[in-house]
PDB file of C-alpha atoms in Angstrom:
ATOM      1  CA  MET A   1      -2.715   3.775 -12.333  1.00  0.00           C
ATOM      2  CA  GLU A   2      -0.760   0.706 -12.901  1.00  0.00           C
ATOM      3  CA  PHE A   3       0.885  -1.139 -10.096  1.00  0.00           C
ATOM      4  CA  SER A   4       4.391  -1.058 -10.751  1.00  0.00           C
ATOM      5  CA  ALA A   5       7.531  -3.076  -9.325  1.00  0.00           C
ATOM      6  CA  GLU A   6       8.036  -0.079  -7.127  1.00  0.00           C
ATOM      7  CA  CYS A   7       4.574  -0.269  -5.684  1.00  0.00           C
ATOM      8  CA  ALA A   8       4.991  -3.728  -4.456  1.00  0.00           C
ATOM      9  CA  PRO A   9       7.664  -3.240  -1.119  1.00  0.00           C
ATOM     10  CA  CYS A  10       5.582   0.156  -0.492  1.00  0.00           C
ATOM     11  CA  LEU A  11       2.612  -1.921  -0.129  1.00  0.00           C
ATOM     12  CA  LEU A  12       4.131  -5.199   1.617  1.00  0.00           C
ATOM     13  CA  ARG A  13       5.783  -2.259   4.147  1.00  0.00           C
ATOM     14  CA  ARG A  14       2.464  -0.781   5.144  1.00  0.00           C
ATOM     15  CA  VAL A  15       1.041  -4.510   5.589  1.00  0.00           C
ATOM     16  CA  LEU A  16       3.874  -4.876   7.802  1.00  0.00           C
ATOM     17  CA  PHE A  17       3.741  -1.388   9.535  1.00  0.00           C
ATOM     18  CA  GLN A  18      -0.095  -2.301  10.221  1.00  0.00           C
ATOM     19  CA  THR A  19       0.475  -5.861  11.573  1.00  0.00           C
ATOM     20  CA  ARG A  20       3.083  -4.624  13.997  1.00  0.00           C
ATOM     21  CA  LEU A  21       0.282  -2.122  15.515  1.00  0.00           C
ATOM     22  CA  VAL A  22      -1.526  -4.986  16.275  1.00  0.00           C
ATOM     23  CA  ASP A  23       0.350  -7.978  17.217  1.00  0.00           C
ATOM     24  CA  PRO A  24       4.369  -8.336  15.916  1.00  0.00           C
ATOM     25  CA  SER A  25       4.012 -11.856  16.678  1.00  0.00           C
ATOM     26  CA  MET A  26       1.597 -12.219  13.277  1.00  0.00           C
ATOM     27  CA  GLU A  27       4.256 -10.791  11.131  1.00  0.00           C
ATOM     28  CA  ASP A  28       5.157 -14.573   9.850  1.00  0.00           C
ATOM     29  CA  LYS A  29       1.714 -15.428   9.217  1.00  0.00           C
ATOM     30  CA  VAL A  30       0.257 -12.211   7.613  1.00  0.00           C
ATOM     31  CA  MET A  31       3.744 -11.188   5.471  1.00  0.00           C
ATOM     32  CA  SER A  32       3.689 -14.731   3.911  1.00  0.00           C
ATOM     33  CA  SER A  33      -0.407 -15.035   3.031  1.00  0.00           C
ATOM     34  CA  CYS A  34      -0.091 -11.267   1.564  1.00  0.00           C
ATOM     35  CA  VAL A  35       3.254 -11.954  -0.403  1.00  0.00           C
ATOM     36  CA  ARG A  36       1.500 -15.180  -1.697  1.00  0.00           C
ATOM     37  CA  LEU A  37      -1.842 -13.369  -2.810  1.00  0.00           C
ATOM     38  CA  LEU A  38       0.320 -10.437  -4.354  1.00  0.00           C
ATOM     39  CA  SER A  39       2.633 -12.768  -6.426  1.00  0.00           C
ATOM     40  CA  GLN A  40      -1.059 -14.797  -7.388  1.00  0.00           C
ATOM     41  CA  GLU A  41      -3.015 -11.729  -8.237  1.00  0.00           C
ATOM     42  CA  TRP A  42      -0.271  -9.362 -10.008  1.00  0.00           C
ATOM     43  CA  GLU A  43      -0.622  -9.346 -13.523  1.00  0.00           C
ATOM     44  CA  PRO A  44       0.490  -6.258 -16.312  1.00  0.00           C
ATOM     45  CA  GLY A  45      -1.703  -3.566 -16.512  1.00  0.00           C
ATOM     46  CA  MET A  46      -3.515  -4.163 -12.914  1.00  0.00           C
ATOM     47  CA  ASN A  47      -4.858  -1.131 -11.210  1.00  0.00           C
ATOM     48  CA  SER A  48      -2.650  -0.355  -8.252  1.00  0.00           C
ATOM     49  CA  ALA A  49      -5.396   0.351  -6.214  1.00  0.00           C
ATOM     50  CA  ALA A  50      -7.592  -2.797  -6.927  1.00  0.00           C
ATOM     51  CA  LEU A  51      -4.815  -4.830  -6.308  1.00  0.00           C
ATOM     52  CA  SER A  52      -3.667  -3.016  -2.917  1.00  0.00           C
ATOM     53  CA  THR A  53      -7.669  -3.419  -1.944  1.00  0.00           C
ATOM     54  CA  LYS A  54      -7.124  -7.187  -2.299  1.00  0.00           C
ATOM     55  CA  VAL A  55      -3.791  -7.449  -0.358  1.00  0.00           C
ATOM     56  CA  HIS A  56      -5.406  -4.843   2.209  1.00  0.00           C
ATOM     57  CA  ARG A  57      -8.450  -6.957   2.491  1.00  0.00           C
ATOM     58  CA  LEU A  58      -6.690 -10.209   3.419  1.00  0.00           C
ATOM     59  CA  SER A  59      -4.027  -8.574   6.232  1.00  0.00           C
ATOM     60  CA  TYR A  60      -7.305  -7.300   7.830  1.00  0.00           C
ATOM     61  CA  ASP A  61      -9.022 -10.790   7.704  1.00  0.00           C
ATOM     62  CA  ILE A  62      -6.161 -12.377   9.522  1.00  0.00           C
ATOM     63  CA  LEU A  63      -5.924  -9.311  12.051  1.00  0.00           C
ATOM     64  CA  GLY A  64      -9.482  -9.580  13.027  1.00  0.00           C
ATOM     65  CA  VAL A  65      -9.511  -5.756  13.589  1.00  0.00           C
ATOM     66  CA  ASP A  66      -9.161  -2.120  12.290  1.00  0.00           C
ATOM     67  CA  PRO A  67      -5.276  -1.751  13.064  1.00  0.00           C
ATOM     68  CA  TYR A  68      -5.221   2.015  12.799  1.00  0.00           C
ATOM     69  CA  THR A  69      -7.762   2.876  15.452  1.00  0.00           C
ATOM     70  CA  GLU A  70      -5.556   4.729  17.736  1.00  0.00           C
ATOM     71  CA  LEU A  71      -3.630   6.286  14.918  1.00  0.00           C
ATOM     72  CA  LYS A  72      -6.697   7.618  13.289  1.00  0.00           C
ATOM     73  CA  ALA A  73      -8.174   9.219  16.331  1.00  0.00           C
ATOM     74  CA  GLU A  74      -4.706  10.818  17.234  1.00  0.00           C
ATOM     75  CA  ALA A  75      -4.715  12.539  13.656  1.00  0.00           C
ATOM     76  CA  ASN A  76      -8.170  13.711  14.157  1.00  0.00           C
ATOM     77  CA  ARG A  77      -7.005  15.391  17.617  1.00  0.00           C
ATOM     78  CA  VAL A  78      -3.760  16.922  15.895  1.00  0.00           C
ATOM     79  CA  ALA A  79      -5.508  18.024  12.845  1.00  0.00           C
ATOM     80  CA  SER A  80      -8.336  19.951  15.198  1.00  0.00           C
ATOM     81  CA  SER A  81      -5.798  21.814  17.377  1.00  0.00           C
ATOM     82  CA  LEU A  82      -4.183  22.964  13.877  1.00  0.00           C
ATOM     83  CA  LEU A  83      -7.535  24.006  12.504  1.00  0.00           C
ATOM     84  CA  PRO A  84      -7.921  27.629  13.743  1.00  0.00           C
ATOM     85  CA  ARG A  85      -4.327  28.230  12.353  1.00  0.00           C
ATOM     86  CA  ALA A  86      -5.167  26.950   9.242  1.00  0.00           C
ATOM     87  CA  GLN A  87      -8.288  28.696   8.926  1.00  0.00           C
ATOM     88  CA  GLU A  88      -6.468  31.879  10.190  1.00  0.00           C
ATOM     89  CA  MET A  89      -3.819  31.357   7.388  1.00  0.00           C
ATOM     90  CA  VAL A  90      -7.018  31.239   4.881  1.00  0.00           C
ATOM     91  CA  ASP A  91      -8.657  34.387   6.046  1.00  0.00           C
ATOM     92  CA  ARG A  92      -5.492  36.151   6.007  1.00  0.00           C
ATOM     93  CA  SER A  93      -4.383  35.033   2.597  1.00  0.00           C
ATOM     94  CA  SER A  94      -4.669  37.205  -0.490  1.00  0.00           C
ATOM     95  CA  ASP A  95      -5.987  33.785  -2.488  1.00  0.00           C
ATOM     96  CA  ARG A  96      -7.988  32.443  -0.099  1.00  0.00           C
ATOM     97  CA  LEU A  97      -8.765  29.527  -2.850  1.00  0.00           C
ATOM     98  CA  LYS A  98      -4.882  28.473  -3.111  1.00  0.00           C
ATOM     99  CA  THR A  99      -4.276  28.646   0.459  1.00  0.00           C
ATOM    100  CA  ALA A 100      -7.287  26.453   1.085  1.00  0.00           C
ATOM    101  CA  CYS A 101      -6.027  23.898  -1.025  1.00  0.00           C
ATOM    102  CA  LEU A 102      -2.480  23.926   0.512  1.00  0.00           C
ATOM    103  CA  VAL A 103      -3.981  23.495   3.722  1.00  0.00           C
ATOM    104  CA  ALA A 104      -5.917  20.559   2.659  1.00  0.00           C
ATOM    105  CA  ILE A 105      -2.948  19.123   0.749  1.00  0.00           C
ATOM    106  CA  ALA A 106      -0.722  19.497   4.406  1.00  0.00           C
ATOM    107  CA  GLY A 107      -3.255  17.127   5.910  1.00  0.00           C
ATOM    108  CA  ASN A 108      -2.576  14.587   3.070  1.00  0.00           C
ATOM    109  CA  VAL A 109       1.254  14.124   4.964  1.00  0.00           C
ATOM    110  CA  MET A 110      -0.468  12.043   7.788  1.00  0.00           C
ATOM    111  CA  ASP A 111       0.049   8.970   6.113  1.00  0.00           C
ATOM    112  CA  PHE A 112       1.459   6.291   8.335  1.00  0.00           C
ATOM    113  CA  GLY A 113       3.384   2.964   7.034  1.00  0.00           C
ATOM    114  CA  ILE A 114       4.839   4.058   3.987  1.00  0.00           C
ATOM    115  CA  GLY A 115       7.921   5.978   4.960  1.00  0.00           C
ATOM    116  CA  GLY A 116       6.528   9.197   5.839  1.00  0.00           C
ATOM    117  CA  PHE A 117       5.555  10.933   9.033  1.00  0.00           C
ATOM    118  CA  GLU A 118       5.353   7.817  11.861  1.00  0.00           C
ATOM    119  CA  SER A 119       3.367  10.223  14.175  1.00  0.00           C
ATOM    120  CA  PRO A 120       0.475  12.453  13.557  1.00  0.00           C
ATOM    121  CA  ASP A 121       2.212  15.109  15.999  1.00  0.00           C
ATOM    122  CA  GLU A 122       5.036  15.584  13.381  1.00  0.00           C
ATOM    123  CA  LEU A 123       2.501  17.720  11.345  1.00  0.00           C
ATOM    124  CA  ASN A 124       2.354  20.363  14.678  1.00  0.00           C
ATOM    125  CA  HIS A 125       6.203  21.132  13.465  1.00  0.00           C
ATOM    126  CA  ASN A 126       6.017  21.121   9.542  1.00  0.00           C
ATOM    127  CA  PHE A 127       2.486  22.423   8.888  1.00  0.00           C
ATOM    128  CA  GLU A 128       3.530  26.250   8.209  1.00  0.00           C
ATOM    129  CA  GLN A 129       6.566  24.774   5.900  1.00  0.00           C
ATOM    130  CA  LEU A 130       3.850  22.664   4.215  1.00  0.00           C
ATOM    131  CA  VAL A 131       1.288  25.279   3.423  1.00  0.00           C
ATOM    132  CA  THR A 132       3.617  27.864   2.380  1.00  0.00           C
ATOM    133  CA  GLU A 133       5.417  25.481  -0.313  1.00  0.00           C
ATOM    134  CA  GLU A 134       4.382  26.511  -3.615  1.00  0.00           C
ATOM    135  CA  PRO A 135       2.376  23.857  -5.601  1.00  0.00           C
ATOM    136  CA  GLU A 136       4.102  22.038  -8.819  1.00  0.00           C
ATOM    137  CA  PRO A 137       2.106  21.121 -10.879  1.00  0.00           C
ATOM    138  CA  ASN A 138      -0.079  23.969  -9.906  1.00  0.00           C
ATOM    139  CA  ASP A 139      -3.272  24.356 -11.713  1.00  0.00           C
ATOM    140  CA  VAL A 140      -5.130  26.456  -9.386  1.00  0.00           C
ATOM    141  CA  GLU A 141      -6.312  29.007 -11.802  1.00  0.00           C
ATOM    142  CA  ARG A 142      -8.038  26.578 -13.993  1.00  0.00           C
ATOM    143  CA  LEU A 143      -9.623  25.145 -10.700  1.00  0.00           C
ATOM    144  CA  ARG A 144     -10.859  28.576  -9.936  1.00  0.00           C
ATOM    145  CA  GLU A 145     -12.220  28.735 -13.610  1.00  0.00           C
ATOM    146  CA  LEU A 146     -14.183  25.473 -13.253  1.00  0.00           C
ATOM    147  CA  LEU A 147     -15.690  26.248  -9.826  1.00  0.00           C
ATOM    148  CA  ARG A 148     -16.925  29.738 -11.322  1.00  0.00           C
ATOM    149  CA  SER A 149     -18.944  27.681 -14.021  1.00  0.00           C
ATOM    150  CA  ALA A 150     -19.993  24.866 -11.451  1.00  0.00           C
ATOM    151  CA  ASN A 151     -22.843  24.086  -9.446  1.00  0.00           C
ATOM    152  CA  GLU A 152     -22.038  21.005  -7.589  1.00  0.00           C
ATOM    153  CA  VAL A 153     -18.895  19.666  -6.562  1.00  0.00           C
ATOM    154  CA  LEU A 154     -17.841  15.747  -5.191  1.00  0.00           C
ATOM    155  CA  TYR A 155     -15.350  16.090  -2.667  1.00  0.00           C
ATOM    156  CA  LEU A 156     -13.756  12.873  -2.309  1.00  0.00           C
ATOM    157  CA  PHE A 157     -11.792  12.754   1.178  1.00  0.00           C
ATOM    158  CA  ASP A 158      -8.835  10.969   1.852  1.00  0.00           C
ATOM    159  CA  ASN A 159      -7.358  10.201   5.557  1.00  0.00           C
ATOM    160  CA  CYS A 160      -8.459  10.763   9.063  1.00  0.00           C
ATOM    161  CA  GLY A 161      -6.781  14.108  10.574  1.00  0.00           C
ATOM    162  CA  GLU A 162      -6.675  15.202   6.844  1.00  0.00           C
ATOM    163  CA  ILE A 163     -10.300  15.278   6.839  1.00  0.00           C
ATOM    164  CA  VAL A 164     -10.199  18.223   9.430  1.00  0.00           C
ATOM    165  CA  LEU A 165      -8.226  20.271   7.549  1.00  0.00           C
ATOM    166  CA  ASP A 166     -10.396  19.790   4.344  1.00  0.00           C
ATOM    167  CA  LEU A 167     -12.895  22.070   6.160  1.00  0.00           C
ATOM    168  CA  PRO A 168     -11.552  25.554   5.026  1.00  0.00           C
ATOM    169  CA  LEU A 169     -11.901  24.618   1.492  1.00  0.00           C
ATOM    170  CA  ILE A 170     -15.194  23.055   2.067  1.00  0.00           C
ATOM    171  CA  ARG A 171     -16.178  26.391   3.445  1.00  0.00           C
ATOM    172  CA  GLU A 172     -14.537  28.519   0.456  1.00  0.00           C
ATOM    173  CA  LEU A 173     -16.395  26.215  -1.780  1.00  0.00           C
ATOM    174  CA  ARG A 174     -19.707  26.666  -0.162  1.00  0.00           C
ATOM    175  CA  SER A 175     -19.061  30.649   0.228  1.00  0.00           C
ATOM    176  CA  MET A 176     -18.942  30.361  -3.566  1.00  0.00           C
ATOM    177  CA  GLY A 177     -22.964  28.867  -3.539  1.00  0.00           C
ATOM    178  CA  LEU A 178     -21.728  25.670  -4.472  1.00  0.00           C
ATOM    179  CA  LYS A 179     -23.402  22.376  -3.689  1.00  0.00           C
ATOM    180  CA  VAL A 180     -20.517  19.930  -2.023  1.00  0.00           C
ATOM    181  CA  THR A 181     -21.099  16.257  -1.715  1.00  0.00           C
ATOM    182  CA  GLY A 182     -18.345  14.559   0.567  1.00  0.00           C
ATOM    183  CA  VAL A 183     -17.846  11.139   0.409  1.00  0.00           C
ATOM    184  CA  VAL A 184     -15.883   8.903   2.610  1.00  0.00           C
ATOM    185  CA  LYS A 185     -14.896   5.169   2.840  1.00  0.00           C
ATOM    186  CA  GLY A 186     -17.797   2.744   3.687  1.00  0.00           C
ATOM    187  CA  GLU A 187     -15.745   0.669   5.762  1.00  0.00           C
ATOM    188  CA  PRO A 188     -12.374   1.353   7.657  1.00  0.00           C
ATOM    189  CA  ILE A 189      -9.315   0.789   5.576  1.00  0.00           C
ATOM    190  CA  ILE A 190      -5.729   2.271   6.229  1.00  0.00           C
ATOM    191  CA  THR A 191      -6.104   5.350   7.855  1.00  0.00           C
ATOM    192  CA  ASP A 192      -8.849   6.577   5.533  1.00  0.00           C
ATOM    193  CA  ALA A 193     -11.706   8.796   7.018  1.00  0.00           C
ATOM    194  CA  THR A 194     -15.429   6.517   7.081  1.00  0.00           C
ATOM    195  CA  TRP A 195     -18.692   8.024   8.466  1.00  0.00           C
ATOM    196  CA  GLU A 196     -17.887   8.494  11.957  1.00  0.00           C
ATOM    197  CA  ASP A 197     -15.157  10.797  11.077  1.00  0.00           C
ATOM    198  CA  LEU A 198     -17.745  13.373   9.316  1.00  0.00           C
ATOM    199  CA  SER A 199     -19.229  13.931  12.686  1.00  0.00           C
ATOM    200  CA  VAL A 200     -15.890  13.960  14.265  1.00  0.00           C
ATOM    201  CA  SER A 201     -14.149  16.342  12.095  1.00  0.00           C
ATOM    202  CA  GLY A 202     -17.410  18.566  11.661  1.00  0.00           C
ATOM    203  CA  ALA A 203     -17.439  18.172   8.202  1.00  0.00           C
ATOM    204  CA  ASP A 204     -20.942  16.851   8.188  1.00  0.00           C
ATOM    205  CA  LYS A 205     -21.937  20.471   9.327  1.00  0.00           C
ATOM    206  CA  VAL A 206     -20.601  22.245   6.052  1.00  0.00           C
ATOM    207  CA  LEU A 207     -21.226  19.794   3.748  1.00  0.00           C
ATOM    208  CA  SER A 208     -24.345  19.817   1.584  1.00  0.00           C
ATOM    209  CA  GLU A 209     -24.804  15.969   1.495  1.00  0.00           C
ATOM    210  CA  CYS A 210     -22.788  13.038   2.750  1.00  0.00           C
ATOM    211  CA  LEU A 211     -21.981   9.797   0.881  1.00  0.00           C
ATOM    212  CA  THR A 212     -19.802   6.634   1.250  1.00  0.00           C
ATOM    213  CA  THR A 213     -18.050   4.603  -1.150  1.00  0.00           C
ATOM    214  CA  GLY A 214     -19.950   1.704   0.302  1.00  0.00           C
ATOM    215  CA  MET A 215     -17.216  -0.688   0.643  1.00  0.00           C
ATOM    216  CA  PHE A 216     -13.749  -1.734   1.730  1.00  0.00           C
ATOM    217  CA  ALA A 217     -11.598  -0.234  -1.251  1.00  0.00           C
ATOM    218  CA  ILE A 218      -8.218   1.756  -1.358  1.00  0.00           C
ATOM    219  CA  GLY A 219      -9.749   5.147  -3.348  1.00  0.00           C
ATOM    220  CA  VAL A 220     -13.184   4.424  -4.992  1.00  0.00           C
ATOM    221  CA  ASP A 221     -13.885   1.070  -6.734  1.00  0.00           C
ATOM    222  CA  MET A 222     -16.437   2.170  -9.762  1.00  0.00           C
ATOM    223  CA  GLU A 223     -17.439  -1.088 -10.475  1.00  0.00           C
ATOM    224  CA  ARG A 224     -18.491  -1.785  -7.003  1.00  0.00           C
ATOM    225  CA  ALA A 225     -19.721   1.773  -6.206  1.00  0.00           C
ATOM    226  CA  PRO A 226     -23.362   2.524  -4.825  1.00  0.00           C
ATOM    227  CA  GLU A 227     -25.811   3.658  -7.292  1.00  0.00           C
ATOM    228  CA  GLU A 228     -26.289   6.771  -5.294  1.00  0.00           C
ATOM    229  CA  LEU A 229     -22.369   7.612  -5.477  1.00  0.00           C
ATOM    230  CA  LYS A 230     -22.266   6.686  -9.403  1.00  0.00           C
ATOM    231  CA  ALA A 231     -25.060   9.211  -9.741  1.00  0.00           C
ATOM    232  CA  ALA A 232     -23.234  11.698  -7.620  1.00  0.00           C
ATOM    233  CA  PHE A 233     -20.254  11.399  -9.914  1.00  0.00           C
ATOM    234  CA  SER A 234     -22.354  11.852 -12.896  1.00  0.00           C
ATOM    235  CA  ARG A 235     -24.519  15.030 -11.643  1.00  0.00           C
ATOM    236  CA  ALA A 236     -21.127  16.610 -10.301  1.00  0.00           C
ATOM    237  CA  ASP A 237     -19.821  19.586 -12.421  1.00  0.00           C
ATOM    238  CA  LEU A 238     -16.274  18.754 -10.942  1.00  0.00           C
ATOM    239  CA  VAL A 239     -14.904  15.838  -9.131  1.00  0.00           C
ATOM    240  CA  LEU A 240     -12.249  17.151  -6.391  1.00  0.00           C
ATOM    241  CA  ALA A 241     -10.195  14.104  -5.133  1.00  0.00           C
ATOM    242  CA  LYS A 242      -7.767  13.976  -2.204  1.00  0.00           C
ATOM    243  CA  GLY A 243      -4.855  12.175  -1.833  1.00  0.00           C
ATOM    244  CA  MET A 244      -2.967   9.728  -3.900  1.00  0.00           C
ATOM    245  CA  ALA A 245      -5.193   6.369  -3.292  1.00  0.00           C
ATOM    246  CA  ASN A 246      -7.869   8.100  -5.254  1.00  0.00           C
ATOM    247  CA  PHE A 247      -5.545   9.279  -7.932  1.00  0.00           C
ATOM    248  CA  GLU A 248      -4.466   5.649  -8.116  1.00  0.00           C
ATOM    249  CA  ALA A 249      -8.050   4.605  -8.555  1.00  0.00           C
ATOM    250  CA  LEU A 250      -9.438   7.154 -10.800  1.00  0.00           C
ATOM    251  CA  SER A 251      -6.803   7.725 -13.510  1.00  0.00           C
ATOM    252  CA  GLY A 252      -7.532   6.513 -16.797  1.00  0.00           C
ATOM    253  CA  ARG A 253     -10.974   6.196 -15.787  1.00  0.00           C
ATOM    254  CA  GLY A 254     -12.310   8.827 -17.998  1.00  0.00           C
ATOM    255  CA  ILE A 255     -13.817  10.865 -14.946  1.00  0.00           C
ATOM    256  CA  ARG A 256     -13.820  14.802 -16.444  1.00  0.00           C
ATOM    257  CA  PRO A 257     -12.991  17.314 -14.756  1.00  0.00           C
ATOM    258  CA  ILE A 258     -11.615  16.018 -11.985  1.00  0.00           C
ATOM    259  CA  ALA A 259      -8.793  17.989  -9.693  1.00  0.00           C
ATOM    260  CA  HIS A 260      -6.359  16.110  -7.715  1.00  0.00           C
ATOM    261  CA  LEU A 261      -5.063  17.601  -4.343  1.00  0.00           C
ATOM    262  CA  LEU A 262      -2.221  15.463  -2.961  1.00  0.00           C
ATOM    263  CA  ARG A 263       1.332  15.455  -1.505  1.00  0.00           C
ATOM    264  CA  SER A 264       3.083  13.248  -3.963  1.00  0.00           C
ATOM    265  CA  LYS A 265       4.819  10.853  -1.593  1.00  0.00           C
ATOM    266  CA  CYS A 266       5.804   8.091  -3.987  1.00  0.00           C
ATOM    267  CA  ILE A 267       7.747   7.704  -7.263  1.00  0.00           C
ATOM    268  CA  PRO A 268       4.933   5.967  -9.226  1.00  0.00           C
ATOM    269  CA  VAL A 269       2.453   8.490  -8.354  1.00  0.00           C
ATOM    270  CA  SER A 270       4.713  11.467  -9.077  1.00  0.00           C
ATOM    271  CA  GLN A 271       5.424  10.132 -12.561  1.00  0.00           C
ATOM    272  CA  ALA A 272       1.978   9.359 -13.418  1.00  0.00           C
ATOM    273  CA  ILE A 273       0.624  12.785 -12.368  1.00  0.00           C
ATOM    274  CA  GLY A 274       3.829  14.837 -13.683  1.00  0.00           C
ATOM    275  CA  ALA A 275       5.142  15.859 -10.426  1.00  0.00           C
ATOM    276  CA  LYS A 276       8.627  15.477  -8.413  1.00  0.00           C
ATOM    277  CA  LYS A 277       8.378  13.388  -5.378  1.00  0.00           C
ATOM    278  CA  ASP A 278       7.724  15.349  -1.862  1.00  0.00           C
ATOM    279  CA  ARG A 279       5.737  17.819  -3.644  1.00  0.00           C
ATOM    280  CA  ASN A 280       2.275  19.837  -3.172  1.00  0.00           C
ATOM    281  CA  VAL A 281       0.182  19.095  -5.882  1.00  0.00           C
ATOM    282  CA  ILE A 282      -2.935  20.745  -7.781  1.00  0.00           C
ATOM    283  CA  LYS A 283      -3.574  18.647 -10.999  1.00  0.00           C
ATOM    284  CA  VAL A 284      -6.620  19.312 -13.272  1.00  0.00           C
ATOM    285  CA  PHE A 285      -7.434  16.916 -15.597  1.00  0.00           C
ATOM    286  CA  GLU A 286     -10.767  17.547 -18.098  1.00  0.00           C
TER     287      GLU A 286
END
């Protein structure tokens, strides 16, 4: 997805948010450096995930720490407390696949610093409402058809906390006899799940195989991806990508078929994927 004018304040707002998590006295240094880099690197047609990665890399280098350590741990805790309720909703559903997708999408709201939830605990109060909202667009029937003819799914995780609520969906995929390879980030970046979160969430126990992107990157940078991950993309019958960042990074890359499960939290992504803002999205590209 192309970086647009509306992406700029959103990106910088998140940089300011994460700076304040670490040390508010560094605001001027971090923000002036990131604004300068953004103005230098922003060119027409540039991928939004690629440009965001460069800006976040600079901010992390200046801050010297992972700003989200405590928030990520709290997100995993909150999601774990919701998991029994989430699994029960799937078990009671007349359409287990659809409900499992909506549970996984509900976890995608835990994305901080971009004008949405400010605390993981907010999900406790909104969980049932999110899961019962109809997806729009809703390609769940096409997703179901693709899964029936598939042998292997490549599952691209997104945020901490969210990875816990991916478990009911992964269990559904495994119950269909599918091999499911999960992919987390190679290094801490914003609130995204890393290798450590596989064991914290319990995802490592239900996945067939676990891989990482091998790098610090928003979404997946296919040019820098490890050969093992590129092979997994080529081998998979379906890529299931969680969250907006994976859509931003992979849209226009010709990866097919790919199913995006996300909450449309900003106008540029909503317009690019064909959704209204603040909707549950199940979108298949073939």
